[in-house]
Coordinates of C-alpha atoms in Angstrom, one line a residue:
X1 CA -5.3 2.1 -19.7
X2 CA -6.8 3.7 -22.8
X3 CA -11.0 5.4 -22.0
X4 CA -12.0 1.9 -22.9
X5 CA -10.1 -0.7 -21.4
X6 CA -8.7 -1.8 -17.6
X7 CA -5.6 -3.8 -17.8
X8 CA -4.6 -3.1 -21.9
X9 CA -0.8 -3.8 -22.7
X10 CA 0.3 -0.4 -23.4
X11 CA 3.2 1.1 -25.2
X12 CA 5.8 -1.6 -26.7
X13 CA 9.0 0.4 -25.2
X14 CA 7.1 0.6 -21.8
X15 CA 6.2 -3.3 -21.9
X16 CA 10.1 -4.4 -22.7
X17 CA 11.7 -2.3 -20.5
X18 CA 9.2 -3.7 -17.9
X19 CA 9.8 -7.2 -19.0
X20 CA 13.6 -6.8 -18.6
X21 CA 12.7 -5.1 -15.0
X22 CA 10.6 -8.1 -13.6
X23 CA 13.3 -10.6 -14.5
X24 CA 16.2 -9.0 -12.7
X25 CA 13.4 -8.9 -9.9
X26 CA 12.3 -12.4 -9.9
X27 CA 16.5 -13.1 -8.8
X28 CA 16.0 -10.8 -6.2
X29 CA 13.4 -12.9 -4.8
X30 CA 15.0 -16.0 -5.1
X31 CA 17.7 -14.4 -2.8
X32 CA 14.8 -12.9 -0.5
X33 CA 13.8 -16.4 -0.3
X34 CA 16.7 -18.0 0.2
X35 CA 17.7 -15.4 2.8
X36 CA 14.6 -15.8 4.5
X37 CA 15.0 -19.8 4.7
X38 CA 18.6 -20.0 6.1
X39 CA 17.6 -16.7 9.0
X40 CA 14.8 -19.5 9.9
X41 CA 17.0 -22.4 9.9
X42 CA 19.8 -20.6 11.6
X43 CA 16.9 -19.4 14.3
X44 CA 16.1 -22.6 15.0
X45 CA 19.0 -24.5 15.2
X46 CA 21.2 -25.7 18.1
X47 CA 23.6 -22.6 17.4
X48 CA 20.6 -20.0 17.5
X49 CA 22.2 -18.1 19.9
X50 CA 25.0 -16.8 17.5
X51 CA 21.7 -15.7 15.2
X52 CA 20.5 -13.7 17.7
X53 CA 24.0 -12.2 19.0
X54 CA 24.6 -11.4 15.2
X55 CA 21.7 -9.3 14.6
X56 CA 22.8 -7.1 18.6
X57 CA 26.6 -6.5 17.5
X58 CA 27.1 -3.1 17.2
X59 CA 29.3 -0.9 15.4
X60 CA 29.7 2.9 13.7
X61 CA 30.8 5.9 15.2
X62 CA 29.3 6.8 18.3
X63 CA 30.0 10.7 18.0
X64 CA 27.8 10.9 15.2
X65 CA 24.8 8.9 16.7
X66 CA 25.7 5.9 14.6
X67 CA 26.7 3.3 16.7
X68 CA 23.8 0.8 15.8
X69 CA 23.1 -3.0 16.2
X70 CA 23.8 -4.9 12.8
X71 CA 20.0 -5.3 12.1
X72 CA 19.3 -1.0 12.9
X73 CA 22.0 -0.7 10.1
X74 CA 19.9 -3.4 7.9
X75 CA 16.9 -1.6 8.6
X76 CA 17.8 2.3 8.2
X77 CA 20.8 2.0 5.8
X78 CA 20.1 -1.2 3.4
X79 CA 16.7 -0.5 3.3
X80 CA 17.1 3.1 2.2
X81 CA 19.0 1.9 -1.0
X82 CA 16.1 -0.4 -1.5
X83 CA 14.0 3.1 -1.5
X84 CA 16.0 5.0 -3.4
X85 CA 15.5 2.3 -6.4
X86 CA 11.6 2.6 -5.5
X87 CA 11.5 5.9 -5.6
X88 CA 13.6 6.1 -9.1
X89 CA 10.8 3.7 -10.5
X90 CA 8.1 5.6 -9.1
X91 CA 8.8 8.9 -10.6
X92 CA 10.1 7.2 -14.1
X93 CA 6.7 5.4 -14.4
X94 CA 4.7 9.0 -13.2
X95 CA 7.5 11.3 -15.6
X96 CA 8.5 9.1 -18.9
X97 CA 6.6 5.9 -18.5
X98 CA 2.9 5.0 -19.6
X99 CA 1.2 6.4 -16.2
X100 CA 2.6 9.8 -17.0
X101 CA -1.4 9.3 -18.6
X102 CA -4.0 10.5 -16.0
X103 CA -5.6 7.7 -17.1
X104 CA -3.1 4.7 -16.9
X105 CA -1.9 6.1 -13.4
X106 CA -5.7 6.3 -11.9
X107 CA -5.3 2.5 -12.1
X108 CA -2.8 1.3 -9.9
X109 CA -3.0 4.2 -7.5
X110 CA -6.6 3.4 -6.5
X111 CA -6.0 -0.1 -6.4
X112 CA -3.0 0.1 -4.3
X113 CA -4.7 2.7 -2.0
X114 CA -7.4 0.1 -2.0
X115 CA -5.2 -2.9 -1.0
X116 CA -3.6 -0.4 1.8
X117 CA -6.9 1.0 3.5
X118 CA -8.9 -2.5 3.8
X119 CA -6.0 -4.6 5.3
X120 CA -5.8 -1.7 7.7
X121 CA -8.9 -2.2 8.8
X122 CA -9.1 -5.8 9.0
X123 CA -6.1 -5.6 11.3
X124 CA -7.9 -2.8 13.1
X125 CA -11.2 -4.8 13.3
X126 CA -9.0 -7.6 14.7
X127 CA -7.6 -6.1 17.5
X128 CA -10.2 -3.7 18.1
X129 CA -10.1 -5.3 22.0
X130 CA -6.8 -6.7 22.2
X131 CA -5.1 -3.7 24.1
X132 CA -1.4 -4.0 24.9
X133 CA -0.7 -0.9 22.1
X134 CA -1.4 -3.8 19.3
X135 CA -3.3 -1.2 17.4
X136 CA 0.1 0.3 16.9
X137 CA 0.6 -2.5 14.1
X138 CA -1.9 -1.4 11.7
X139 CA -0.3 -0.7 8.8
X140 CA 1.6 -4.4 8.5
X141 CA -0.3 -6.0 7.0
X142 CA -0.3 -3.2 4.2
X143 CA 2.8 -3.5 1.8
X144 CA 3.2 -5.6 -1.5
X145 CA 7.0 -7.8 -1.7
X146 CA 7.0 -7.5 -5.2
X147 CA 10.3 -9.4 -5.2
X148 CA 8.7 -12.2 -3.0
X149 CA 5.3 -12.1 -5.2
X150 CA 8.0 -12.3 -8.8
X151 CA 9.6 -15.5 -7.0
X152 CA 6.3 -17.4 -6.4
X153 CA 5.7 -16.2 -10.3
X154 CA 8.7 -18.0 -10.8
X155 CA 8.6 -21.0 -9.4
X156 CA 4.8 -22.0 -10.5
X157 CA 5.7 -20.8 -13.8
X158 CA 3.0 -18.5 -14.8
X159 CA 3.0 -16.9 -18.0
X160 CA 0.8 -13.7 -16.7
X161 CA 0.2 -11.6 -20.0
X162 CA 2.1 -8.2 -20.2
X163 CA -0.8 -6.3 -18.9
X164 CA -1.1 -7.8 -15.6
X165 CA 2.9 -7.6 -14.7
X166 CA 2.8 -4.3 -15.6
X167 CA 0.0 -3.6 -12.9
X168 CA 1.6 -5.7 -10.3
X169 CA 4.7 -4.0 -10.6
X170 CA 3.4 -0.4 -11.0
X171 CA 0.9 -1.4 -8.0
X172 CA 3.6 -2.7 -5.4
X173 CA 5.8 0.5 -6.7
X174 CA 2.8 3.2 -6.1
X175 CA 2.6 1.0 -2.5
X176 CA 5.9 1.4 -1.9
X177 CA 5.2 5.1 -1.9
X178 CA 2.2 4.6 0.6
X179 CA 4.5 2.8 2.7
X180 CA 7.3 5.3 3.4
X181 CA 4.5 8.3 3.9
X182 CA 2.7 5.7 6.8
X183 CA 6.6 5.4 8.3
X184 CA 6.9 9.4 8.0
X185 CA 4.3 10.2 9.1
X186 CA 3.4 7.5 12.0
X187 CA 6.5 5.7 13.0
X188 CA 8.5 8.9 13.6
X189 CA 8.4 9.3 17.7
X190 CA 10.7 12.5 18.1
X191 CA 11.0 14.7 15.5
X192 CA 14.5 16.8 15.7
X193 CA 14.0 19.8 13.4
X194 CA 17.5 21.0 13.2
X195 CA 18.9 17.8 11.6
X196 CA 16.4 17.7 9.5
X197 CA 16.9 21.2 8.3
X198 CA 19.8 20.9 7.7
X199 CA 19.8 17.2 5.5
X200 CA 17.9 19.6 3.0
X201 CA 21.4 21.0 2.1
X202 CA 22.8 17.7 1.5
X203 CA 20.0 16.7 -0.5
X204 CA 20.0 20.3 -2.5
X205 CA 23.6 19.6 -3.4
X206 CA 22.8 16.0 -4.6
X207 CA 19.7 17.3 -6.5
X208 CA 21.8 20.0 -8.2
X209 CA 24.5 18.0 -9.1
X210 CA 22.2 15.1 -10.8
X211 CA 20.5 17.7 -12.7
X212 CA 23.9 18.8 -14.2
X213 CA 23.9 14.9 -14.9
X214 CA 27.0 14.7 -12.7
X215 CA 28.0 10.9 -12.3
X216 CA 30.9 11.0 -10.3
X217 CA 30.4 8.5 -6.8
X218 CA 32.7 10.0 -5.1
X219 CA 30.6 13.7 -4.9
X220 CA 27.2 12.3 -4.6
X221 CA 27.6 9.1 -2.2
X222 CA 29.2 11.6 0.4
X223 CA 26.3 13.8 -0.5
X224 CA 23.9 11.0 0.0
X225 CA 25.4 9.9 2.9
X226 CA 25.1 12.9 5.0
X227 CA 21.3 13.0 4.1
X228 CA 20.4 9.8 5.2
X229 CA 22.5 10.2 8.4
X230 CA 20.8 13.8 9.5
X231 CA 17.1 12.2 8.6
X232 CA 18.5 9.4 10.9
X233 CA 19.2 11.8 13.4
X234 CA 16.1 13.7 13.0
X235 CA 13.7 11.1 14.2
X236 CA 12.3 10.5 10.8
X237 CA 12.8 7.1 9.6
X238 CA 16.1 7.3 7.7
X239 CA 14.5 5.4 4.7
X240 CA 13.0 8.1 3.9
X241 CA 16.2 10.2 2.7
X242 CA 16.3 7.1 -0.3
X243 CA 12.8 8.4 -1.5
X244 CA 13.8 11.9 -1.2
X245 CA 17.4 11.1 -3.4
X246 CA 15.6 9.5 -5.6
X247 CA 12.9 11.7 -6.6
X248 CA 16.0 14.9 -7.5
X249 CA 17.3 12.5 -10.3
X250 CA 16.2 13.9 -13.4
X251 CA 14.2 10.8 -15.3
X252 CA 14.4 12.4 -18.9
X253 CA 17.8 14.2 -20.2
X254 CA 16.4 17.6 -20.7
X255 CA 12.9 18.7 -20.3
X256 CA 13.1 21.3 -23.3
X257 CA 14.0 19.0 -25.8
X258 CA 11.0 17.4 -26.2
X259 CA 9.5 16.1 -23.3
X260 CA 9.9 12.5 -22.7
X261 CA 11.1 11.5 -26.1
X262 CA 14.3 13.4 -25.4
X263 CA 16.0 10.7 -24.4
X264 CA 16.7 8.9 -21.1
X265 CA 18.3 10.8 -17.9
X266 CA 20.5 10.0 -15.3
X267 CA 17.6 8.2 -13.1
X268 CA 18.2 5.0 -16.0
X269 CA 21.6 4.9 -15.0
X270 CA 21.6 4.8 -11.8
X271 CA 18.6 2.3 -11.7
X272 CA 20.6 0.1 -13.6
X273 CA 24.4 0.5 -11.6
X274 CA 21.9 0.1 -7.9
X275 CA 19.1 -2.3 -8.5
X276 CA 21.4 -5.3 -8.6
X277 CA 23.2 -3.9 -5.4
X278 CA 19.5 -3.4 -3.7
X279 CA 17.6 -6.4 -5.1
X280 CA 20.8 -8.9 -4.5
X281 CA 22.3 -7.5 -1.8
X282 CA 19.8 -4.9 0.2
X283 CA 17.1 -6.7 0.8
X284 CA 18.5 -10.4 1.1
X285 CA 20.7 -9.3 3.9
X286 CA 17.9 -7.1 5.7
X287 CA 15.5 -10.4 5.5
X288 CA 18.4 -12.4 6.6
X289 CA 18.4 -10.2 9.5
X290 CA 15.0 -9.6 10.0
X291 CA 13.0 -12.8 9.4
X292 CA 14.6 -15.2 11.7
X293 CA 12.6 -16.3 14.6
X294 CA 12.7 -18.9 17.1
X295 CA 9.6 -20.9 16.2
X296 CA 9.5 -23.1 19.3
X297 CA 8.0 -26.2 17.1
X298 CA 4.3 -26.2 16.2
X299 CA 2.9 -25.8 20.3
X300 CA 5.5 -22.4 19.7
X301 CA 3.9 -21.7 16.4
X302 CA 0.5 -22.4 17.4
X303 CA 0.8 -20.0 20.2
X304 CA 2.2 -17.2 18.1
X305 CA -1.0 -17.4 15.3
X306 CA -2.9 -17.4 18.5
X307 CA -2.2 -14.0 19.0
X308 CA -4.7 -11.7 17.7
X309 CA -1.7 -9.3 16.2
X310 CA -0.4 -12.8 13.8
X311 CA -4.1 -13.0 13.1
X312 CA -4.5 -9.8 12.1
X313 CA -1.5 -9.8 9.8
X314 CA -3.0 -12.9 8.1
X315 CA -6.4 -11.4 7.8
X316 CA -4.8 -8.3 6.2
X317 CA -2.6 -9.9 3.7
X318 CA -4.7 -12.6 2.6
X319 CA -8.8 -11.0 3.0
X320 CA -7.7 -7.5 3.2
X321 CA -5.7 -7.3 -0.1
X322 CA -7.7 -9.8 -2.3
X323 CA -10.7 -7.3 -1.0
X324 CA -9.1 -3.9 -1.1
X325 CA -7.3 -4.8 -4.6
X326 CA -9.9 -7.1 -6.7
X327 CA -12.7 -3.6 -5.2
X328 CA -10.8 -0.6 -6.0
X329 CA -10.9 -2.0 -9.5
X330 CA -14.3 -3.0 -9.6
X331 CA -15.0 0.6 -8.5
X332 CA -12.9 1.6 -11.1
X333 CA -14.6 -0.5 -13.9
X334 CA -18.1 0.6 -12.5
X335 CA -18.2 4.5 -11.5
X336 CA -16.2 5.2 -14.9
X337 CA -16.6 4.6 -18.5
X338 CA -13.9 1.8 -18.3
X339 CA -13.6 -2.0 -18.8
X340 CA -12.1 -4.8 -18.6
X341 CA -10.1 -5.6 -21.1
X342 CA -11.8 -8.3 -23.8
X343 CA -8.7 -11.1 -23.0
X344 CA -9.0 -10.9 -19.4
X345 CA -11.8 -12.0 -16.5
X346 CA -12.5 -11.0 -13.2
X347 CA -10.8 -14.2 -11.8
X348 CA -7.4 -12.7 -13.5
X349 CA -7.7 -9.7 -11.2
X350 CA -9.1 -11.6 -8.2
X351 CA -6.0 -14.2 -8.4
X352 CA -3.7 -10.9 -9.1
X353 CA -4.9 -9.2 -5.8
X354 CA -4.3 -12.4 -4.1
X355 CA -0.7 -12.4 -5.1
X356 CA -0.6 -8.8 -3.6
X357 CA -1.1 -10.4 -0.6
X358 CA 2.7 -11.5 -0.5
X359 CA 3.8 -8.8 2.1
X360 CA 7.1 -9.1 3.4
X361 CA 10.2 -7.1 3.3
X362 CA 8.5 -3.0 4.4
X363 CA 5.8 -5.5 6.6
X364 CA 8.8 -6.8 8.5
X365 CA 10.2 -3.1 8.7
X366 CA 6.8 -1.6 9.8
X367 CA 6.5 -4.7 12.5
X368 CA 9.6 -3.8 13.9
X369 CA 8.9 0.2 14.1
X370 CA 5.2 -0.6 15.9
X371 CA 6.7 -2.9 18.7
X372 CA 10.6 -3.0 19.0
X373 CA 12.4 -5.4 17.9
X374 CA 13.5 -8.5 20.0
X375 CA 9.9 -8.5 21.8
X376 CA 7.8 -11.1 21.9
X377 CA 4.8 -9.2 19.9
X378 CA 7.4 -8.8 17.0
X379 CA 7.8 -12.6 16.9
X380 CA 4.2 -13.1 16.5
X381 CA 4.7 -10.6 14.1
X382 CA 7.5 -12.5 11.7
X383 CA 5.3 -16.0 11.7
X384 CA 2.1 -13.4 10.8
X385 CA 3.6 -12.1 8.0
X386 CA 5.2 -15.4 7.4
X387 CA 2.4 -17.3 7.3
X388 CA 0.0 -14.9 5.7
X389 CA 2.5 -14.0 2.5
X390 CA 3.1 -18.5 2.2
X391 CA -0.9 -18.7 2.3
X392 CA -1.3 -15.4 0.0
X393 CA 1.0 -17.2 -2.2
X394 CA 0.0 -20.8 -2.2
X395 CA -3.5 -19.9 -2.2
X396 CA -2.6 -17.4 -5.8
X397 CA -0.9 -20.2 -6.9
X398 CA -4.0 -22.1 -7.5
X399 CA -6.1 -19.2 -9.2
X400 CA -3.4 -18.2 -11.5
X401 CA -2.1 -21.9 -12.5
X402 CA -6.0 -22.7 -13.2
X403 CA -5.5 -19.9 -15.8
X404 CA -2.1 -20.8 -17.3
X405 CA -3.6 -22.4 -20.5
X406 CA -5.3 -18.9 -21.5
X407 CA -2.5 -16.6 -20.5
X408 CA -0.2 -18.7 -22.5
X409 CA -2.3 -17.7 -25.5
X410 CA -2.1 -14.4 -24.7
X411 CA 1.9 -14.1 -24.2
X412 CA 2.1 -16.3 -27.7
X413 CA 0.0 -13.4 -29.6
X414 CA 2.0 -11.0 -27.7
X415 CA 5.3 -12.6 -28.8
X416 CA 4.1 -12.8 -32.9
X417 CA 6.1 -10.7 -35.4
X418 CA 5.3 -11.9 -38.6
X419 CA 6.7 -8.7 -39.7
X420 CA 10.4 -9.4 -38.1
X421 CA 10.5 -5.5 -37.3
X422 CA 11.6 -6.4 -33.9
X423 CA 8.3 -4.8 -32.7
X424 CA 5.1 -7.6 -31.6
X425 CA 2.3 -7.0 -34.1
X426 CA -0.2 -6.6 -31.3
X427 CA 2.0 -3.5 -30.1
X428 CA 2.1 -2.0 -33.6
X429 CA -2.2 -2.6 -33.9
X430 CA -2.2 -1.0 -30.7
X431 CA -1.2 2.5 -32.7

């Protein structure tokens, strides 16, 4: 974002390397979604017994507190990978990429904390009478799927211009952080200070080591290891050790040599050997795990989005984050000396925030750590988040489709080099 201008393109290296990003994301989510549709089928089939006896087998050593049921090791351990890969985004974007710009990072940051706090309070609002401890599932309806929101992309085969895929992605990113500080901070019921302690000096080890650009696995996955396993055992969600891993990786190769044009650091590399492993294999198998619910037909169904928690969800996803997104950057665009950019509308942002309201793989997580898992309230819960992230989707689907003919234009200018530099013009005009 330049003083001028909400939503402009940005740097070309920044726009590429997001490009290249989003389409190793949109596979992801074809496996999310494919994950998610066979943990329904299998839920509801004649053999959904063996579903639900997967997801209880347990297994790890017991002396060490690890003995956990399949989906506990989905939960804490896959999704912790899936972390770590946020967190290495995050800090690239805030160290090396364009937001490392006051400016450029004001954007997304507001808007996410906009489509965080008014879901929130939709849900709230919602069961403001309900009782039962349903409050306790607030912050669902809260978290961007940007893998899920890439797939829908996908399939309806919108061409969004450069600009907006760079906000959606740095927005779900930025949530992603919001996330894991509402699971610190909220969902952690006994805290254990010694273990926690002492995963500092696995973590200080792994952080040394990185910064010495160290890339053998065999020092820092035992490293790694030990610090999710000792945040595990300290009561704090063990996802969080993945955020803290991923924010010692050093994003630039040395900091004296010229800031962030010295060259990329280890946090590329890794990034590149563990997104596949997290967006193919992490999260697939955790939504495998986690999605499947026995709908009981539509009476079954019915009941469940009778529930003032499944209403909630939907509220918050689909209300909450078209209002909370599409009005932080109204604010934005009115209390500063910003605008929207001249090739976008208001209805490019409005169907963008709808999109946000895809919330799936940390609104499954959050579900599960605000009312146990295997409960009848975390049902409700799956067919709320279900239901709100297919109407969020279909209902972005129509906004952004309506649109298709003009961002086509846009990506076609953005593609031009008439110059055959290897370098769009518009990025070069840009400077």
């Amino acid at each position: 974002m330049s003083t001028s201008s909400l939503f402009s393109r940005g740097s070309w290296p920044e726009a590429e390397r997001i490009s290249r990003l989003l389409r190793r994301e949109t596979v992801g989510g074809a496996l999310l979604l494919a994950a998610t549709v066979a943990a329904l089928t299998w839920a509801n089939s004649p053999i959904s017994d063996s579903y639900f006896t997967l997801r209880e087998l347990t297994f790890g050593p017991s002396a060490l507190h690890l003995d956990l049921s399949v989906s506990t090791w989905a939960g804490d351990g896959l999704l912790a990978i899936f972390f770590f890969v946020a967190g290495l985004e995050l800090k690239r974007e805030f160290v090396a990429g364009d937001l490392r710009d006051p400016r450029r990072a004001a954007l997304p940051v507001v808007a996410a904390a906009g489509g965080m706090i008014v879901p929130a309070l939709v849900f709230t609002l919602v069961n403001l009478n309900t009782g039962d401890g349903a409050l306790q599932g607030w912050a669902i309806p809260t978290a961007t799927d940007i893998a899920f929101a890439l797939a829908v992309l996908a399939v309806i085969s919108t061409n969004l211009p450069t600009a907006l895929r760079t906000f959606l992605l740095t927005l779900a990113v930025v949530d992603d952080l919001f996330a894991i500080t509402i699971i610190a901070l909220f969902f952690t019921a006994e805290l254990s200070v010694l273990p926690l302690l002492a995963a500092m000096v696995p973590l200080a080890l792994f952080g040394f080591l990185v910064q010495k650009r160290v890339r053998s696995w065999w020092l820092l996955l035992p490293l790694a290891f030990a610090t999710w396993a000792l945040v595990h055992a300290s009561g704090v969600h063990a996802t969080v050790a993945g955020v803290l891993l991923a924010f010692t990786v050093p994003v630039i190769r040395s900091q004296s040599a010229g800031g962030p044009d010295a060259g990329p650091g280890l946090a590329e590399h890794l990034e590149h050997r563990i997104r596949p492993i997290s967006a193919g294999i992490a999260v697939p198998v955790f939504a495998f795990l986690a999605a499947g619910v026995a709908v009981g037909g539509l009476s079954g169904l019915s009941e469940a989005l009778r529930d003032p928690v499944a209403l909630g969800i939907v509220g918050g996803l689909v209300v909450g984050k078209t209002v909370g997104v599409t009005g932080a950057t109204w604010l934005m665009a009115r209390f500063t000396r910003v605008k929207l950019d001249p090739d976008l509308q208001w209805v490019d942002v409005f169907g963008l925030a709808i999109l946000a309201g895809i919330g799936f793989t940390v609104s499954l997580l959050i579900g599960e750590l605000a009312y146990g898992t295997e409960s009848l309230r975390d049902d409700h819960v799956k067919v709320g988040v279900l239901a709100g992230s297919l109407l969020a989707g279909l209902l972005a689907t129509i906004v952004l489709r309506a649109r298709n003919r003009h961002y086509r234009r846009i990506c076609a200018e953005e593609q031009r080099d008439d110059d055959h530099d290897g370098i769009p013009d518009v990025y070069e005009d840009h400077h």
